[in-house]
Amino acid sequence: QVQLVESGGGLVQAGGSLRISCAASGRAFSTYDMGWFRQAPGKEREFVAGIKWTGENTRYADSVKGRFTISRDNAKNTMYLQMNSLKPEDTAVYSCAARMGQPSYLGISGDSARYDYWGQGTQVTVAS
């Protein structure tokens, strides 16, 4: 089992940048595929970005491609989401999630139901 804690959320102006983090404890972080999801008020949770347990493969939602970068530091048991050129529509609660590492040929899942462990979320608000 792994425990996840997000941090780094806050209020930022449109066009600005923010980096959020997900710190993991418990079982070996390096064996988990990781993902970032977000949920805005009145909307369903959506996939933002994911990274394989090896760190070699990443996947992004079309809405954030080219603006957000996901990364991980297995030595620090931490995953990051660097968010640039933020837009008001990026406002949401951002949550990190983990699932047991899958073979590379299976890719990175964008389905929240396939993730077993979740953090409590961190609020990101982008002001226009």
CSV table of N, CA and C in Angstrom, one decimal:
chain,number,residue,atom,x,y,z
A,1,GLN,N,0.8,-1.2,0.0
A,1,GLN,CA,0.0,0.0,0.0
A,1,GLN,C,0.9,1.2,0.0
A,2,VAL,N,0.4,2.3,-0.6
A,2,VAL,CA,1.1,3.6,-0.6
A,2,VAL,C,0.2,4.7,-0.2
A,3,GLN,N,0.7,5.6,0.5
A,3,GLN,CA,0.0,6.8,0.9
A,3,GLN,C,0.5,8.0,0.1
A,4,LEU,N,-0.4,8.9,-0.3
A,4,LEU,CA,-0.1,10.0,-1.2
A,4,LEU,C,-0.5,11.3,-0.6
A,5,VAL,N,0.3,12.3,-0.7
A,5,VAL,CA,0.0,13.6,-0.2
A,5,VAL,C,0.4,14.7,-1.2
A,6,GLU,N,-0.5,15.5,-1.7
A,6,GLU,CA,-0.3,16.5,-2.6
A,6,GLU,C,0.1,17.8,-1.9
A,7,SER,N,0.8,18.7,-2.6
A,7,SER,CA,1.1,20.0,-2.0
A,7,SER,C,1.5,20.9,-3.2
A,8,GLY,N,1.5,22.2,-2.9
A,8,GLY,CA,1.9,23.2,-3.9
A,8,GLY,C,0.8,23.9,-4.6
A,9,GLY,N,-0.5,23.6,-4.3
A,9,GLY,CA,-1.5,24.3,-5.0
A,9,GLY,C,-1.6,25.7,-4.5
A,10,GLY,N,-2.5,26.5,-5.2
A,10,GLY,CA,-2.7,27.9,-4.7
A,10,GLY,C,-3.4,28.7,-5.8
A,11,LEU,N,-3.3,30.0,-5.6
A,11,LEU,CA,-3.9,31.0,-6.6
A,11,LEU,C,-2.8,31.6,-7.5
A,12,VAL,N,-3.1,31.6,-8.7
A,12,VAL,CA,-2.1,32.1,-9.7
A,12,VAL,C,-2.9,32.9,-10.8
A,13,GLN,N,-2.3,33.9,-11.4
A,13,GLN,CA,-2.9,34.6,-12.5
A,13,GLN,C,-2.8,33.8,-13.8
A,14,ALA,N,-3.8,34.1,-14.6
A,14,ALA,CA,-3.7,33.4,-15.9
A,14,ALA,C,-2.4,33.7,-16.6
A,15,GLY,N,-1.8,32.7,-17.3
A,15,GLY,CA,-0.6,32.9,-17.9
A,15,GLY,C,0.6,32.5,-17.0
A,16,GLY,N,0.3,32.4,-15.7
A,16,GLY,CA,1.4,32.1,-14.8
A,16,GLY,C,1.7,30.6,-14.7
A,17,SER,N,2.6,30.2,-13.8
A,17,SER,CA,3.0,28.9,-13.6
A,17,SER,C,2.9,28.4,-12.1
A,18,LEU,N,2.8,27.1,-12.0
A,18,LEU,CA,2.7,26.5,-10.7
A,18,LEU,C,3.3,25.1,-10.7
A,19,ARG,N,3.9,24.7,-9.7
A,19,ARG,CA,4.3,23.3,-9.6
A,19,ARG,C,3.7,22.6,-8.4
A,20,ILE,N,3.0,21.5,-8.7
A,20,ILE,CA,2.4,20.8,-7.6
A,20,ILE,C,3.2,19.5,-7.4
A,21,SER,N,3.2,18.9,-6.2
A,21,SER,CA,4.0,17.8,-5.9
A,21,SER,C,3.1,16.7,-5.2
A,22,CYS,N,3.5,15.5,-5.3
A,22,CYS,CA,2.8,14.3,-4.7
A,22,CYS,C,3.9,13.5,-4.0
A,23,ALA,N,3.9,13.5,-2.7
A,23,ALA,CA,4.8,12.8,-1.9
A,23,ALA,C,4.2,11.4,-1.5
A,24,ALA,N,5.0,10.4,-1.7
A,24,ALA,CA,4.5,9.0,-1.4
A,24,ALA,C,5.2,8.4,-0.3
A,25,SER,N,4.5,7.6,0.5
A,25,SER,CA,5.1,6.8,1.6
A,25,SER,C,4.5,5.4,1.5
A,26,GLY,N,5.2,4.5,2.2
A,26,GLY,CA,4.7,3.1,2.2
A,26,GLY,C,5.5,2.3,1.3
A,27,ARG,N,4.8,1.4,0.5
A,27,ARG,CA,5.5,0.5,-0.4
A,27,ARG,C,6.3,1.2,-1.5
A,28,ALA,N,7.2,0.6,-2.1
A,28,ALA,CA,8.2,1.2,-3.0
A,28,ALA,C,7.5,2.0,-4.1
A,29,PHE,N,7.7,3.3,-4.0
A,29,PHE,CA,7.1,4.3,-4.9
A,29,PHE,C,7.5,3.9,-6.4
A,30,SER,N,8.7,3.5,-6.5
A,30,SER,CA,9.3,3.2,-7.9
A,30,SER,C,8.6,2.1,-8.6
A,31,THR,N,7.7,1.4,-8.0
A,31,THR,CA,7.0,0.3,-8.6
A,31,THR,C,5.6,0.6,-9.1
A,32,TYR,N,5.3,1.9,-8.9
A,32,TYR,CA,3.9,2.3,-9.2
A,32,TYR,C,3.9,3.2,-10.5
A,33,ASP,N,2.9,3.0,-11.3
A,33,ASP,CA,2.5,4.0,-12.4
A,33,ASP,C,1.8,5.1,-11.6
A,34,MET,N,2.0,6.3,-12.0
A,34,MET,CA,1.4,7.4,-11.4
A,34,MET,C,0.6,8.3,-12.3
A,35,GLY,N,-0.4,9.0,-11.8
A,35,GLY,CA,-1.2,9.9,-12.6
A,35,GLY,C,-1.6,11.1,-11.8
A,36,TRP,N,-1.9,12.2,-12.6
A,36,TRP,CA,-2.6,13.3,-12.0
A,36,TRP,C,-4.0,13.4,-12.7
A,37,PHE,N,-4.9,13.7,-11.8
A,37,PHE,CA,-6.3,13.9,-12.3
A,37,PHE,C,-6.8,15.2,-11.7
A,38,ARG,N,-7.8,15.8,-12.2
A,38,ARG,CA,-8.4,17.0,-11.7
A,38,ARG,C,-9.9,17.0,-11.8
A,39,GLN,N,-10.5,17.7,-10.9
A,39,GLN,CA,-12.0,17.8,-10.8
A,39,GLN,C,-12.4,19.2,-10.5
A,40,ALA,N,-13.1,19.8,-11.5
A,40,ALA,CA,-13.6,21.2,-11.3
A,40,ALA,C,-15.0,21.1,-10.7
A,41,PRO,N,-15.5,22.2,-10.1
A,41,PRO,CA,-16.8,22.1,-9.5
A,41,PRO,C,-17.9,21.8,-10.6
A,42,GLY,N,-18.8,20.9,-10.3
A,42,GLY,CA,-19.8,20.5,-11.2
A,42,GLY,C,-19.4,19.7,-12.4
A,43,LYS,N,-18.1,19.3,-12.4
A,43,LYS,CA,-17.6,18.5,-13.5
A,43,LYS,C,-17.1,17.1,-13.0
A,44,GLU,N,-17.0,16.2,-13.9
A,44,GLU,CA,-16.4,14.9,-13.6
A,44,GLU,C,-14.9,15.0,-13.5
A,45,ARG,N,-14.3,14.1,-12.7
A,45,ARG,CA,-12.9,14.0,-12.7
A,45,ARG,C,-12.3,13.6,-14.0
A,46,GLU,N,-11.2,14.3,-14.4
A,46,GLU,CA,-10.6,14.0,-15.7
A,46,GLU,C,-9.1,13.8,-15.5
A,47,PHE,N,-8.6,13.0,-16.4
A,47,PHE,CA,-7.2,12.6,-16.5
A,47,PHE,C,-6.4,13.9,-17.0
A,48,VAL,N,-5.3,14.1,-16.3
A,48,VAL,CA,-4.4,15.2,-16.7
A,48,VAL,C,-3.1,14.7,-17.4
A,49,ALA,N,-2.4,13.9,-16.6
A,49,ALA,CA,-1.1,13.4,-17.1
A,49,ALA,C,-0.8,12.1,-16.3
A,50,GLY,N,0.1,11.3,-16.9
A,50,GLY,CA,0.5,10.1,-16.3
A,50,GLY,C,1.9,9.7,-16.6
A,51,ILE,N,2.6,8.9,-15.8
A,51,ILE,CA,4.0,8.6,-16.0
A,51,ILE,C,4.2,7.2,-15.5
A,52,LYS,N,4.9,6.4,-16.3
A,52,LYS,CA,5.2,5.0,-16.0
A,52,LYS,C,6.1,4.9,-14.8
A,53,TRP,N,6.1,3.7,-14.2
A,53,TRP,CA,6.9,3.5,-13.0
A,53,TRP,C,8.4,3.7,-13.3
A,54,THR,N,8.8,3.4,-14.6
A,54,THR,CA,10.2,3.6,-15.0
A,54,THR,C,10.5,5.1,-15.2
A,55,GLY,N,9.5,5.9,-15.4
A,55,GLY,CA,9.7,7.3,-15.7
A,55,GLY,C,10.0,7.5,-17.2
A,56,GLU,N,10.0,6.5,-18.0
A,56,GLU,CA,10.4,6.6,-19.4
A,56,GLU,C,9.3,7.0,-20.3
A,57,ASN,N,8.1,6.8,-19.9
A,57,ASN,CA,6.9,7.2,-20.7
A,57,ASN,C,6.0,8.1,-20.0
A,58,THR,N,5.4,9.0,-20.7
A,58,THR,CA,4.4,9.9,-20.2
A,58,THR,C,3.3,10.0,-21.1
A,59,ARG,N,2.2,10.5,-20.6
A,59,ARG,CA,1.0,10.8,-21.4
A,59,ARG,C,0.2,12.0,-20.9
A,60,TYR,N,-0.3,12.8,-21.8
A,60,TYR,CA,-1.0,14.0,-21.4
A,60,TYR,C,-2.4,14.1,-22.0
A,61,ALA,N,-3.3,14.7,-21.3
A,61,ALA,CA,-4.6,15.1,-21.9
A,61,ALA,C,-4.3,16.1,-23.0
A,62,ASP,N,-5.1,16.1,-24.0
A,62,ASP,CA,-4.9,17.1,-25.1
A,62,ASP,C,-5.0,18.6,-24.6
A,63,SER,N,-5.8,18.8,-23.5
A,63,SER,CA,-6.1,20.1,-23.0
A,63,SER,C,-4.9,20.7,-22.3
A,64,VAL,N,-3.9,19.9,-21.9
A,64,VAL,CA,-2.7,20.4,-21.2
A,64,VAL,C,-1.4,20.1,-22.0
A,65,LYS,N,-1.5,19.4,-23.1
A,65,LYS,CA,-0.3,19.1,-23.8
A,65,LYS,C,0.4,20.3,-24.3
A,66,GLY,N,1.7,20.3,-24.0
A,66,GLY,CA,2.6,21.5,-24.4
A,66,GLY,C,2.6,22.5,-23.3
A,67,ARG,N,1.8,22.4,-22.3
A,67,ARG,CA,1.8,23.4,-21.2
A,67,ARG,C,2.2,22.8,-19.8
A,68,PHE,N,1.8,21.5,-19.6
A,68,PHE,CA,2.1,20.8,-18.4
A,68,PHE,C,3.2,19.8,-18.6
A,69,THR,N,4.0,19.5,-17.6
A,69,THR,CA,5.0,18.5,-17.6
A,69,THR,C,5.0,17.7,-16.4
A,70,ILE,N,4.8,16.4,-16.6
A,70,ILE,CA,4.8,15.4,-15.4
A,70,ILE,C,6.2,14.8,-15.3
A,71,SER,N,6.7,14.6,-14.0
A,71,SER,CA,8.0,14.0,-13.8
A,71,SER,C,7.9,13.3,-12.4
A,72,ARG,N,8.9,12.5,-12.2
A,72,ARG,CA,9.0,11.9,-10.9
A,72,ARG,C,10.5,11.7,-10.5
A,73,ASP,N,10.7,11.7,-9.2
A,73,ASP,CA,12.0,11.4,-8.7
A,73,ASP,C,11.9,10.3,-7.7
A,74,ASN,N,12.2,9.1,-8.2
A,74,ASN,CA,12.0,7.9,-7.4
A,74,ASN,C,12.9,7.9,-6.1
A,75,ALA,N,14.0,8.6,-6.2
A,75,ALA,CA,14.9,8.6,-5.0
A,75,ALA,C,14.2,9.4,-3.9
A,76,LYS,N,13.4,10.4,-4.3
A,76,LYS,CA,12.7,11.2,-3.3
A,76,LYS,C,11.2,10.8,-3.1
A,77,ASN,N,10.8,9.7,-3.7
A,77,ASN,CA,9.4,9.3,-3.6
A,77,ASN,C,8.4,10.4,-3.9
A,78,THR,N,8.7,11.1,-4.9
A,78,THR,CA,7.9,12.3,-5.2
A,78,THR,C,7.6,12.4,-6.7
A,79,MET,N,6.4,12.8,-7.1
A,79,MET,CA,6.0,13.1,-8.4
A,79,MET,C,5.6,14.6,-8.5
A,80,TYR,N,5.8,15.2,-9.7
A,80,TYR,CA,5.6,16.6,-9.9
A,80,TYR,C,4.7,16.8,-11.1
A,81,LEU,N,4.0,18.0,-11.1
A,81,LEU,CA,3.3,18.4,-12.2
A,81,LEU,C,3.7,19.9,-12.4
A,82,GLN,N,4.5,20.2,-13.4
A,82,GLN,CA,4.8,21.6,-13.7
A,82,GLN,C,3.8,22.1,-14.6
A,83,MET,N,3.1,23.2,-14.2
A,83,MET,CA,2.0,23.8,-15.0
A,83,MET,C,2.4,25.2,-15.5
A,84,ASN,N,2.5,25.4,-16.8
A,84,ASN,CA,2.8,26.7,-17.3
A,84,ASN,C,1.6,27.2,-18.2
A,85,SER,N,1.7,28.5,-18.4
A,85,SER,CA,0.6,29.1,-19.3
A,85,SER,C,-0.8,28.7,-18.8
A,86,LEU,N,-1.0,28.8,-17.5
A,86,LEU,CA,-2.2,28.4,-16.9
A,86,LEU,C,-3.4,29.2,-17.4
A,87,LYS,N,-4.5,28.6,-17.5
A,87,LYS,CA,-5.8,29.2,-17.9
A,87,LYS,C,-6.8,29.1,-16.8
A,88,PRO,N,-7.8,30.0,-16.8
A,88,PRO,CA,-8.9,29.8,-15.8
A,88,PRO,C,-9.5,28.5,-15.8
A,89,GLU,N,-9.6,27.9,-17.0
A,89,GLU,CA,-10.3,26.5,-17.1
A,89,GLU,C,-9.4,25.4,-16.5
A,90,ASP,N,-8.2,25.7,-16.1
A,90,ASP,CA,-7.4,24.8,-15.4
A,90,ASP,C,-7.7,24.7,-13.9
A,91,THR,N,-8.6,25.6,-13.4
A,91,THR,CA,-9.0,25.7,-12.0
A,91,THR,C,-9.7,24.4,-11.6
A,92,ALA,N,-9.2,23.7,-10.6
A,92,ALA,CA,-9.7,22.4,-10.2
A,92,ALA,C,-9.0,22.0,-8.9
A,93,VAL,N,-9.5,20.9,-8.3
A,93,VAL,CA,-8.7,20.2,-7.3
A,93,VAL,C,-7.9,19.1,-8.1
A,94,TYR,N,-6.6,19.1,-7.9
A,94,TYR,CA,-5.7,18.2,-8.5
A,94,TYR,C,-5.3,17.1,-7.5
A,95,SER,N,-5.5,15.9,-8.0
A,95,SER,CA,-5.2,14.7,-7.1
A,95,SER,C,-4.2,13.8,-7.8
A,96,CYS,N,-3.3,13.2,-7.1
A,96,CYS,CA,-2.4,12.2,-7.6
A,96,CYS,C,-3.0,10.9,-7.3
A,97,ALA,N,-2.6,9.9,-8.1
A,97,ALA,CA,-3.1,8.6,-8.0
A,97,ALA,C,-2.0,7.6,-8.4
A,98,ALA,N,-2.1,6.4,-7.8
A,98,ALA,CA,-1.1,5.3,-8.1
A,98,ALA,C,-1.7,4.0,-8.4
A,99,ARG,N,-1.1,3.2,-9.2
A,99,ARG,CA,-1.5,1.8,-9.5
A,99,ARG,C,-0.2,1.0,-9.7
A,100,MET,N,-0.3,-0.2,-9.4
A,100,MET,CA,0.9,-1.1,-9.6
A,100,MET,C,1.4,-0.9,-11.0
A,101,GLY,N,2.7,-0.9,-11.1
A,101,GLY,CA,3.4,-0.7,-12.4
A,101,GLY,C,3.0,-1.7,-13.4
A,102,GLN,N,2.6,-1.3,-14.6
A,102,GLN,CA,2.2,-2.2,-15.6
A,102,GLN,C,3.3,-2.3,-16.7
A,103,PRO,N,3.4,-3.4,-17.4
A,103,PRO,CA,4.4,-3.5,-18.5
A,103,PRO,C,4.3,-2.3,-19.5
A,104,SER,N,5.4,-2.0,-20.0
A,104,SER,CA,5.4,-0.8,-20.9
A,104,SER,C,4.4,-0.9,-22.1
A,105,TYR,N,4.2,-2.1,-22.6
A,105,TYR,CA,3.4,-2.2,-23.8
A,105,TYR,C,1.9,-1.9,-23.5
A,106,LEU,N,1.6,-1.9,-22.2
A,106,LEU,CA,0.2,-1.5,-21.8
A,106,LEU,C,-0.1,0.0,-21.7
A,107,GLY,N,1.0,0.7,-21.8
A,107,GLY,CA,0.8,2.2,-21.8
A,107,GLY,C,0.4,2.7,-20.5
A,108,ILE,N,-0.1,4.0,-20.5
A,108,ILE,CA,-0.5,4.7,-19.3
A,108,ILE,C,-2.0,4.9,-19.3
A,109,SER,N,-2.7,4.4,-18.3
A,109,SER,CA,-4.1,4.5,-18.3
A,109,SER,C,-4.6,5.9,-17.9
A,110,GLY,N,-5.6,6.4,-18.6
A,110,GLY,CA,-6.3,7.6,-18.2
A,110,GLY,C,-7.6,7.4,-17.5
A,111,ASP,N,-7.8,6.1,-17.1
A,111,ASP,CA,-9.1,5.8,-16.5
A,111,ASP,C,-8.9,5.8,-15.0
A,112,SER,N,-9.6,6.7,-14.3
A,112,SER,CA,-9.4,6.8,-12.8
A,112,SER,C,-9.7,5.5,-12.1
A,113,ALA,N,-10.6,4.7,-12.7
A,113,ALA,CA,-11.0,3.4,-12.0
A,113,ALA,C,-9.9,2.4,-11.9
A,114,ARG,N,-8.9,2.6,-12.7
A,114,ARG,CA,-7.7,1.7,-12.7
A,114,ARG,C,-6.7,2.0,-11.7
A,115,TYR,N,-6.8,3.1,-11.0
A,115,TYR,CA,-5.9,3.6,-10.0
A,115,TYR,C,-6.4,3.2,-8.6
A,116,ASP,N,-5.5,2.7,-7.8
A,116,ASP,CA,-5.9,2.1,-6.5
A,116,ASP,C,-5.7,3.0,-5.3
A,117,TYR,N,-4.8,3.9,-5.4
A,117,TYR,CA,-4.5,4.8,-4.3
A,117,TYR,C,-4.6,6.3,-4.7
A,118,TRP,N,-5.1,7.1,-3.8
A,118,TRP,CA,-5.4,8.5,-4.1
A,118,TRP,C,-4.9,9.4,-3.0
A,119,GLY,N,-4.5,10.6,-3.4
A,119,GLY,CA,-4.2,11.6,-2.4
A,119,GLY,C,-5.5,12.4,-2.1
A,120,GLN,N,-5.4,13.3,-1.2
A,120,GLN,CA,-6.6,14.1,-0.8
A,120,GLN,C,-6.9,15.3,-1.7
A,121,GLY,N,-5.9,15.6,-2.6
A,121,GLY,CA,-6.1,16.7,-3.5
A,121,GLY,C,-5.5,18.0,-3.1
A,122,THR,N,-5.2,18.9,-4.0
A,122,THR,CA,-4.7,20.2,-3.7
A,122,THR,C,-5.5,21.2,-4.7
A,123,GLN,N,-5.9,22.3,-4.2
A,123,GLN,CA,-6.7,23.2,-5.0
A,123,GLN,C,-5.8,24.1,-5.8
A,124,VAL,N,-6.1,24.2,-7.1
A,124,VAL,CA,-5.4,25.1,-8.0
A,124,VAL,C,-6.4,26.1,-8.6
A,125,THR,N,-6.2,27.4,-8.4
A,125,THR,CA,-7.2,28.4,-8.8
A,125,THR,C,-6.4,29.3,-9.7
A,126,VAL,N,-6.9,29.5,-10.9
A,126,VAL,CA,-6.3,30.4,-11.9
A,126,VAL,C,-7.3,31.6,-12.1
A,127,ALA,N,-6.8,32.7,-11.8
A,127,ALA,CA,-7.6,33.9,-11.9
A,127,ALA,C,-7.4,34.6,-13.3
A,128,SER,N,-8.5,35.1,-13.8
A,128,SER,CA,-8.5,35.7,-15.1
A,128,SER,C,-8.1,37.2,-15.1
